[in-house]
mmCIF file of C-alpha atoms in Angstrom:
data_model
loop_
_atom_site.group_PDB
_atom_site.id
_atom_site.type_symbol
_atom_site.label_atom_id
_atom_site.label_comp_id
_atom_site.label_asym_id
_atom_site.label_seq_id
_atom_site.Cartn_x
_atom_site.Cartn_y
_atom_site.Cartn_z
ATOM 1 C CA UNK A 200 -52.645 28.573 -19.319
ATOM 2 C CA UNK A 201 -55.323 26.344 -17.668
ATOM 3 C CA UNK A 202 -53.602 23.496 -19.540
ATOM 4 C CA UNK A 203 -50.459 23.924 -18.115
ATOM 5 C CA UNK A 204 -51.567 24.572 -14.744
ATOM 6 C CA UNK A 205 -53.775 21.231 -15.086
ATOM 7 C CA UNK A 206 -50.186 19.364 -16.066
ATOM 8 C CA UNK A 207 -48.202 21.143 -13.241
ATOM 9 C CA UNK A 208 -51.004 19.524 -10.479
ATOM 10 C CA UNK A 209 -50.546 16.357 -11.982
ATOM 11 C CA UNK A 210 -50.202 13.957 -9.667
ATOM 12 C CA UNK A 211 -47.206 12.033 -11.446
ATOM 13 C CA UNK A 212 -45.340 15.273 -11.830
ATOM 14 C CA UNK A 213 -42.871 15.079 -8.410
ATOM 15 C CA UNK A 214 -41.921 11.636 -9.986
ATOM 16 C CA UNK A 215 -41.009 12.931 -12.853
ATOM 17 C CA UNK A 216 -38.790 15.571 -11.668
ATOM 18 C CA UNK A 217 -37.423 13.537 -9.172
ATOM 19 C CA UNK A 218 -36.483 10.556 -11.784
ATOM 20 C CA UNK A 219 -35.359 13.796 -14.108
ATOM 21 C CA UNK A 220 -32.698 15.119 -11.188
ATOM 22 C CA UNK A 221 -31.453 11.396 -10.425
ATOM 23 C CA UNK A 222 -30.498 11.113 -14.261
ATOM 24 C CA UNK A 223 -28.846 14.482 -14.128
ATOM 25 C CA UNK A 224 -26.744 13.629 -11.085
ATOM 26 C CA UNK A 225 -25.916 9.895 -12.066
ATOM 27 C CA UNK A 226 -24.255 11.817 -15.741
ATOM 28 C CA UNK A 227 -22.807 14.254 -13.760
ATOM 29 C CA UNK A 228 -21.320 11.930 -11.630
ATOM 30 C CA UNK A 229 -20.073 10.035 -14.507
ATOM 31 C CA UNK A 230 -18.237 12.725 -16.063
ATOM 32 C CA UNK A 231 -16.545 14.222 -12.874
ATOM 33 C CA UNK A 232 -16.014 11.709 -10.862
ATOM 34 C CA UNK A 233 -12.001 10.582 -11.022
ATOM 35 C CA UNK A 234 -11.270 7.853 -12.972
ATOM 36 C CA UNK A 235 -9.314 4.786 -11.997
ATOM 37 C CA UNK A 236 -5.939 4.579 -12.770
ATOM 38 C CA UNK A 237 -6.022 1.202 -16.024
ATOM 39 C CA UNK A 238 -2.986 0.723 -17.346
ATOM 40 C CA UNK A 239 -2.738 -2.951 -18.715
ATOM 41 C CA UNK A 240 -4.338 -4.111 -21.442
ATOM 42 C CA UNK A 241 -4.572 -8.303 -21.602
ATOM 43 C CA UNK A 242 -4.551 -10.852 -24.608
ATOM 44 C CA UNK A 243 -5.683 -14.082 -24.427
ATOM 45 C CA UNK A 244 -2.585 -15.246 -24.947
ATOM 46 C CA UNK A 245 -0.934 -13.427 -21.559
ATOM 47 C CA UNK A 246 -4.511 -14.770 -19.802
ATOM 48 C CA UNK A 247 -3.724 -18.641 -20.992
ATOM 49 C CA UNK A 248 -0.032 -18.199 -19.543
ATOM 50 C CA UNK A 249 -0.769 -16.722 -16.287
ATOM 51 C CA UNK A 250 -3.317 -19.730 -15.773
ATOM 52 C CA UNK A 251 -1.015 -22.391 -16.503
ATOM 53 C CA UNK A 252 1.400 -21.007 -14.189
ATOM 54 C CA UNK A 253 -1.422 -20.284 -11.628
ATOM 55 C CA UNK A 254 -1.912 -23.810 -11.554
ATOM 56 C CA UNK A 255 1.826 -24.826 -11.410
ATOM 57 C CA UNK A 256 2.490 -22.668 -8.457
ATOM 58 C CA UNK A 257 -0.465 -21.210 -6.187
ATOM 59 C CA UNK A 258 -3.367 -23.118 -6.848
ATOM 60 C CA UNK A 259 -1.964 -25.580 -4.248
ATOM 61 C CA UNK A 260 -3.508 -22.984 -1.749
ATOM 62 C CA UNK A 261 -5.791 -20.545 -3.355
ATOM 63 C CA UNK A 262 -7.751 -23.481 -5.474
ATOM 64 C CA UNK A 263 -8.053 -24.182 -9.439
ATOM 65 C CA UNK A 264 -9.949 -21.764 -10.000
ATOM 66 C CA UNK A 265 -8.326 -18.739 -7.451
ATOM 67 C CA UNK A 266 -11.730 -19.503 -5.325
ATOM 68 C CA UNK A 267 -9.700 -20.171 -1.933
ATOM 69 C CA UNK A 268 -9.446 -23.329 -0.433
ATOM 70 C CA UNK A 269 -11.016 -23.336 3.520
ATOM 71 C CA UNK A 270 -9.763 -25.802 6.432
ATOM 72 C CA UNK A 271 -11.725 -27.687 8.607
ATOM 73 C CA UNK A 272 -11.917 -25.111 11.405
ATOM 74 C CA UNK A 273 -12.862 -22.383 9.530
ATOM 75 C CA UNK A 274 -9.876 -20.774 8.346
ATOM 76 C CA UNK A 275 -8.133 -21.331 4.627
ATOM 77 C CA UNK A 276 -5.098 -22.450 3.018
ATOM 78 C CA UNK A 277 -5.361 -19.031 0.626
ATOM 79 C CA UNK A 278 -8.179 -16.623 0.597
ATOM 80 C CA UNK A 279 -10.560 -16.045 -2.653
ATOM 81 C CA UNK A 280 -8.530 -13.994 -5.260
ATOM 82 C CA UNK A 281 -11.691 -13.453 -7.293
ATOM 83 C CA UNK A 282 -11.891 -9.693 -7.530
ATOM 84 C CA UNK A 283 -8.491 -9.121 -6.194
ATOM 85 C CA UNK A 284 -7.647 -7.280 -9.663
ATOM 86 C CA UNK A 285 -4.317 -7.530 -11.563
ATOM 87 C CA UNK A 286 -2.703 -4.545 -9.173
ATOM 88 C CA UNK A 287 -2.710 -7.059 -5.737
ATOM 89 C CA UNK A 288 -1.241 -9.438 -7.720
ATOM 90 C CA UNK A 289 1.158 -7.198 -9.064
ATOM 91 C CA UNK A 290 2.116 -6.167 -5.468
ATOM 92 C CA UNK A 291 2.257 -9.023 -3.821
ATOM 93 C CA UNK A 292 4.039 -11.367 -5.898
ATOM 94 C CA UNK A 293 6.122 -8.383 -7.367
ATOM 95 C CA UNK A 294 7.292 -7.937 -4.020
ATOM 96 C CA UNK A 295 8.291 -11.156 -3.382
ATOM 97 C CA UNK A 296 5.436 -11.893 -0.810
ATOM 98 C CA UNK A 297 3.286 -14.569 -2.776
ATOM 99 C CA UNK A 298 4.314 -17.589 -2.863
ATOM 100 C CA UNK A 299 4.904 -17.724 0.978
ATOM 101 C CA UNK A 300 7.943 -19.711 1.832
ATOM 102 C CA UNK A 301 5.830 -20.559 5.050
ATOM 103 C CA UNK A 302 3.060 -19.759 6.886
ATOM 104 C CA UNK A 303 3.231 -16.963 9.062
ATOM 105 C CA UNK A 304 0.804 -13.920 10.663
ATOM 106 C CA UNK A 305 2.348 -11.684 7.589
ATOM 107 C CA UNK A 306 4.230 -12.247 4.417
ATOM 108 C CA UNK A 307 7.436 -10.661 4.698
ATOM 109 C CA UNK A 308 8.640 -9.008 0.966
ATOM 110 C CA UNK A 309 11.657 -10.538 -0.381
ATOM 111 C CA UNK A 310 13.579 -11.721 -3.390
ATOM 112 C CA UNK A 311 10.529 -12.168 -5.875
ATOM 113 C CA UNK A 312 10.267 -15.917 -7.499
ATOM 114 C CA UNK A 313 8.353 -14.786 -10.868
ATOM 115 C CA UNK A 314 9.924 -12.375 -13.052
ATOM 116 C CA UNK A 315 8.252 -9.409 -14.615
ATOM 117 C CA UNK A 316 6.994 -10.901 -17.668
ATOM 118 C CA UNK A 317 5.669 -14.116 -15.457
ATOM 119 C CA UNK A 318 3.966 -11.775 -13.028
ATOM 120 C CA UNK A 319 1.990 -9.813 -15.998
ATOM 121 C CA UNK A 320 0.485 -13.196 -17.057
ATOM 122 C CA UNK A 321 -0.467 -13.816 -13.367
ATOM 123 C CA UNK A 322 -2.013 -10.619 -12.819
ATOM 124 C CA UNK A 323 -3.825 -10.465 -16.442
ATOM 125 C CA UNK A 324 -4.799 -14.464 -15.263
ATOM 126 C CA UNK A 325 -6.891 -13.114 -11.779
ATOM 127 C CA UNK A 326 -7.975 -9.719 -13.938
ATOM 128 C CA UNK A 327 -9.810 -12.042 -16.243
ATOM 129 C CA UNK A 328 -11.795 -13.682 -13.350
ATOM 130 C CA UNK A 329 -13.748 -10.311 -12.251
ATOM 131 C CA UNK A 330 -13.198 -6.824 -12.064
ATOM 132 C CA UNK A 331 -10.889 -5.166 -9.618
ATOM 133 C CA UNK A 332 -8.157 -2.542 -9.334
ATOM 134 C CA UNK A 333 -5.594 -2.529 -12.327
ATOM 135 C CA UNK A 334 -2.050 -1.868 -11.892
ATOM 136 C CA UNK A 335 -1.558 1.993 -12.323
ATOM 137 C CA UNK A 336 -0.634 4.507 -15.142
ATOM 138 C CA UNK A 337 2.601 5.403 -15.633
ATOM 139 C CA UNK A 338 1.371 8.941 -15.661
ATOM 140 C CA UNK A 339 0.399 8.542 -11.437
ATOM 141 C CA UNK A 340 3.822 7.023 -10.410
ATOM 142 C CA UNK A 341 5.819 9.748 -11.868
ATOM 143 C CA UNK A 342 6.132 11.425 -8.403
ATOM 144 C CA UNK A 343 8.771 13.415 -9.658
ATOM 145 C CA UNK A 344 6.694 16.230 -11.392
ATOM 146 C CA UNK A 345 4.695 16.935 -8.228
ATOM 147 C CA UNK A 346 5.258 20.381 -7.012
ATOM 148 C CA UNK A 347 5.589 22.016 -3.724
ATOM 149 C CA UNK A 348 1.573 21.987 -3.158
ATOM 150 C CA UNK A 349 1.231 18.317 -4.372
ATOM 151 C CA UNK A 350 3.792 17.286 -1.532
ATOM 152 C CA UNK A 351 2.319 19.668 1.247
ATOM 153 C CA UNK A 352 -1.035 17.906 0.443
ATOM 154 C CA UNK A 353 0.365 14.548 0.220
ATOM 155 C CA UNK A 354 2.097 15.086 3.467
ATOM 156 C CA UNK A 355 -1.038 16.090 5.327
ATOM 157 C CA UNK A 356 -2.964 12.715 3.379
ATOM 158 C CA UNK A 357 0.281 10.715 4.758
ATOM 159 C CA UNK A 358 -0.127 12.263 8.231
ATOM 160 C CA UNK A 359 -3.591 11.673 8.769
ATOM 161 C CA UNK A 360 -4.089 8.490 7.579
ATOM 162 C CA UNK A 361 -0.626 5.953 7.498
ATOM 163 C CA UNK A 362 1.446 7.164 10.188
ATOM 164 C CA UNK A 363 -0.297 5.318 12.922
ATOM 165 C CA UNK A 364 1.058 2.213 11.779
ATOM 166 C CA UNK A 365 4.130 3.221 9.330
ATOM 167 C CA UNK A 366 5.701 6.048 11.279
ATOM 168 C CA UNK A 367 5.963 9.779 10.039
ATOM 169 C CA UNK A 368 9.006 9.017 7.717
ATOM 170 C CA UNK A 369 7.552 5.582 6.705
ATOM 171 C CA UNK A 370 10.164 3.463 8.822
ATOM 172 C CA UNK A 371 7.514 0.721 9.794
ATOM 173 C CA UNK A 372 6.501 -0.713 13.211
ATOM 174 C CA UNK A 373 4.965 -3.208 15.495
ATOM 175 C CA UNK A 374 1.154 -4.239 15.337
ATOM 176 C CA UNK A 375 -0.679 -6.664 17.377
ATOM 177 C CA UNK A 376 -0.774 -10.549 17.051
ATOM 178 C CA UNK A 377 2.662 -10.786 15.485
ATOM 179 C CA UNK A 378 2.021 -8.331 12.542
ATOM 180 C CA UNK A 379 3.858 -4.968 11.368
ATOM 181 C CA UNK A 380 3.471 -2.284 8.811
ATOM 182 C CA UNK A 381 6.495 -2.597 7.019
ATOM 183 C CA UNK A 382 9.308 -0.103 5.969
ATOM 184 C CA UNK A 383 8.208 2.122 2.992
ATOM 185 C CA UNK A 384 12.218 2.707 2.053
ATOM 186 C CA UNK A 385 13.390 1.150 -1.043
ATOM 187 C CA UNK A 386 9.520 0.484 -2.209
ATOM 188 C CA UNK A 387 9.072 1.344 -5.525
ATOM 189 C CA UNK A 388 5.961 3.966 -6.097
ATOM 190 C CA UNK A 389 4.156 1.410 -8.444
ATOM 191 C CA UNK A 390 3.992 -1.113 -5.067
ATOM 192 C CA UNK A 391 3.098 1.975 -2.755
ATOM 193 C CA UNK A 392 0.121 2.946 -5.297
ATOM 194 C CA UNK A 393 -1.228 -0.891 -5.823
ATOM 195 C CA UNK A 394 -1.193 -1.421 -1.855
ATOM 196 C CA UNK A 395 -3.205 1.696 -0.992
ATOM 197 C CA UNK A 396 -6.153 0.496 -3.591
ATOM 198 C CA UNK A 397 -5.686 -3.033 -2.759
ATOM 199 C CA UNK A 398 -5.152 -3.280 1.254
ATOM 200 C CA UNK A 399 -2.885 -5.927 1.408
ATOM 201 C CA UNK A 400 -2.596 -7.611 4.830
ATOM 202 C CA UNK A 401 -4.274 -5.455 7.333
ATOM 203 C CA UNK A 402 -4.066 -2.319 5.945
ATOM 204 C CA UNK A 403 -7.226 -0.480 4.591
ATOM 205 C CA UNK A 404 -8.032 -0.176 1.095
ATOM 206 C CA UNK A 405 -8.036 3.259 -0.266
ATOM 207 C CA UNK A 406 -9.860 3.672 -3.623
ATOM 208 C CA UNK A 407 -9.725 6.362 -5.935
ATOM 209 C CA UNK A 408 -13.036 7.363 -4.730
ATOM 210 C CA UNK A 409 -11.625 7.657 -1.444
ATOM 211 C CA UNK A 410 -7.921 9.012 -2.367
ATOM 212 C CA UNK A 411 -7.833 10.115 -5.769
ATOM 213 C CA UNK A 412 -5.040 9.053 -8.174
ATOM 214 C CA UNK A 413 -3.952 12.460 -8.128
ATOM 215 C CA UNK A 414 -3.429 12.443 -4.865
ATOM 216 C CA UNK A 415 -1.881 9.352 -4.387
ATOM 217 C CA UNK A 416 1.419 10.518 -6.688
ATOM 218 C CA UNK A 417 1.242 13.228 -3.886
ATOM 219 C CA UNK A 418 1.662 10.779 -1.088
ATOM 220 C CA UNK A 419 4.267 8.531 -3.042
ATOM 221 C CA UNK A 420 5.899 12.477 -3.744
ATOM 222 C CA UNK A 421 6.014 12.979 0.202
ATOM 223 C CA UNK A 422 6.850 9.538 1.029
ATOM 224 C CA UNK A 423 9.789 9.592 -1.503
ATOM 225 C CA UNK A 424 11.517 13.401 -0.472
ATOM 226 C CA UNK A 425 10.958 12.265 3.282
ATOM 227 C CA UNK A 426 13.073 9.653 2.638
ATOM 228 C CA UNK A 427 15.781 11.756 0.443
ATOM 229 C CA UNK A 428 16.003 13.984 3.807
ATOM 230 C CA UNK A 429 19.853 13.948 5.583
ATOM 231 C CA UNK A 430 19.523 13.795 9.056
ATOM 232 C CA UNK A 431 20.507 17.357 9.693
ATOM 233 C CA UNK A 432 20.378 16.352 13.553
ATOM 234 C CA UNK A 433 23.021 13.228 13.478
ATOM 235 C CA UNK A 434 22.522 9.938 13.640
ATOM 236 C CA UNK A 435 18.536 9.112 12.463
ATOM 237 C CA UNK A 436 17.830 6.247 14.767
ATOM 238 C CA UNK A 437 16.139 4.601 11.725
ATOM 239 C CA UNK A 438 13.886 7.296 11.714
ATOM 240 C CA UNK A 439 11.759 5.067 14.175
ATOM 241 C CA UNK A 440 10.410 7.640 16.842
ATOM 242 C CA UNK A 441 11.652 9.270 19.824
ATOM 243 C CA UNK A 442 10.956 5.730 22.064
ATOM 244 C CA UNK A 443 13.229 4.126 20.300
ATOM 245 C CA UNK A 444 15.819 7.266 20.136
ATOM 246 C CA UNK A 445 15.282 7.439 23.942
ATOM 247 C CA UNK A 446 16.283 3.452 23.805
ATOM 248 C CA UNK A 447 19.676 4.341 21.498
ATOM 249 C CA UNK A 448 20.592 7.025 24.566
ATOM 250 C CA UNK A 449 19.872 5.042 27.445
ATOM 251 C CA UNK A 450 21.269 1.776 25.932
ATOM 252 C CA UNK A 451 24.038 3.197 24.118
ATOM 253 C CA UNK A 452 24.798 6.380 25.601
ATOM 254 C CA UNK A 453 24.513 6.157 29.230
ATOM 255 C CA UNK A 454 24.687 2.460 29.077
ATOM 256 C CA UNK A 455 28.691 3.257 28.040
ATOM 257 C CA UNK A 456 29.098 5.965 30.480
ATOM 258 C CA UNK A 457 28.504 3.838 33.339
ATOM 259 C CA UNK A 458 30.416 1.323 31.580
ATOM 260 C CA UNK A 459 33.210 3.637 31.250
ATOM 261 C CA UNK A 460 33.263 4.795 34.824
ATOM 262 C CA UNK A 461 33.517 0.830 35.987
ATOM 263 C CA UNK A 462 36.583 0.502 34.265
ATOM 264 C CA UNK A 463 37.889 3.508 35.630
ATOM 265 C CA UNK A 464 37.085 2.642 38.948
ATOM 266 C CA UNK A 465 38.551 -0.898 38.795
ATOM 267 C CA UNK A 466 41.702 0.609 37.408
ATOM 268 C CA UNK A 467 42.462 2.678 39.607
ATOM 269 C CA UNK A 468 41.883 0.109 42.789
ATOM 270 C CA UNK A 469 44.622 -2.132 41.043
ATOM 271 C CA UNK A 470 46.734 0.696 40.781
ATOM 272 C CA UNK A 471 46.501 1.352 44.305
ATOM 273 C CA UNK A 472 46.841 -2.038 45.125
ATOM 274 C CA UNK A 473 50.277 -2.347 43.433
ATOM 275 C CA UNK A 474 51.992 0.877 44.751
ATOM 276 C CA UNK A 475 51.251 -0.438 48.381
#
């Protein structure tokens, strides 16, 4: 007994314990804790391609080796893709924003230049530089399978942190300095998923730490039956808020009543004209 009191006093012993607890945490941590959501898997083959088409196309502005290339006042041609991971590069040039026909405060999506298999090589290309998001599993973009829960949760995730700047039925609108947050209609949920853990443009990156895969389906679930809603009310307006509906009536509406009631009044002064 008075050994193990004499080892309980020692004065190393709140170390120990402490450095015991940090261990515990760090492997419970790193069982728990959600895993990203790796899909690809890259050969040397599909790295070689995506450089050589790299440099044919987009090295002009992002460099030789994807490290940027900066003006003389400061700014850059194309920013560092270093780190970017295969999923922005999936996004943007899958959507047609990368290359950039011109330079602009955003890159509007469009027609995509590279096809599917040419964007794989670009993306496994940038992967191979350093580590950053991967393009998704199948298993999170199947929003289909998400039950009523799934979408009541991803409704109050889409709520509270995109309709600010996309609307509540992901129409889009206006930001400062010439910017937008663009529609979310027609976007597939693969290009949904890679821009909430990539941030392109000036939206905010949200990780799987931060949103977890899991619950990202159940935003791309919500996003996806908002948009499969009639418009039980009439004409939707583009789904772009009640300023803009108030726009439709006074432009449209009342605009054409008063309209209407010109013409009547100018008719019937010529008609009165003509019977005297």
């Amino acid at each position: 007994m008075r050994t193990l009191s004499t080892r309980r006093s020692h004065p190393l012993a709140g170390l120990v314990v402490l450095v015991l607890g940090l261990v515990a945490a760090a492997g419970l941590w790193s069982a728990l804790a959600p895993k990203p959501a790796q899909a690809e898997q890259y050969t040397a083959r599909d790295v070689e391609a995506g450089r050589e088409l790299f440099l044919i196309g987009c090295a002009s502005c992002h460099g030789q080796n994807a490290e940027g290339i900066t003006t003389k006042d400061g700014g850059n041609y194309g920013p560092s893709l270093i780190g970017v991971g295969a999923a922005a590069v999936d996004f943007q040039v899958g959507t047609g924003r990368m290359p950039m026909a011109q330079s602009a405060p955003q890159a509007p999506r469009k027609a995509p230049e590279y096809d599917a298999e040419e964007t794989r090589q670009l993306s496994a290309y940038i992967a191979s530089l350093a580590p950053g998001p991967a393009i998704p599993a199948e298993e999170y973009l199947n929003y289909k399978d998400v039950d009523v829960e799934g979408l009541r949760e991803g409704g109050e995730f889409f709520r509270t942190n995109c309709t600010a700047c996309h609307n509540s039925v992901g129409a889009g609108g206006a930001l400062p300095n010439g910017r937008y947050a663009p529609t979310l209609k027609g976007v597939s949920a693969k290009h949904i998923y890679e821009a909430m853990v990539t941030g392109p443009q000036q939206m905010p990156v949200f990780n799987d730490d931060l949103i977890t895969p899991e619950d990202k389906r159940n935003v791309i679930a919500y996003i996806k039956r908002v948009q499969e809603q009639p418009n039980y009310g009439g004409l939707g307006g583009g789904g772009l808020g009640p300023v803009v509906d108030g726009v439709f009536v006074w432009v449209l509406g009342i605009g054409g009543l008063i309209g209407f009631a010109i013409w009547i009044g100018a008719h019937g002064a010529r008609s009165k004209k003509k019977k005297a």
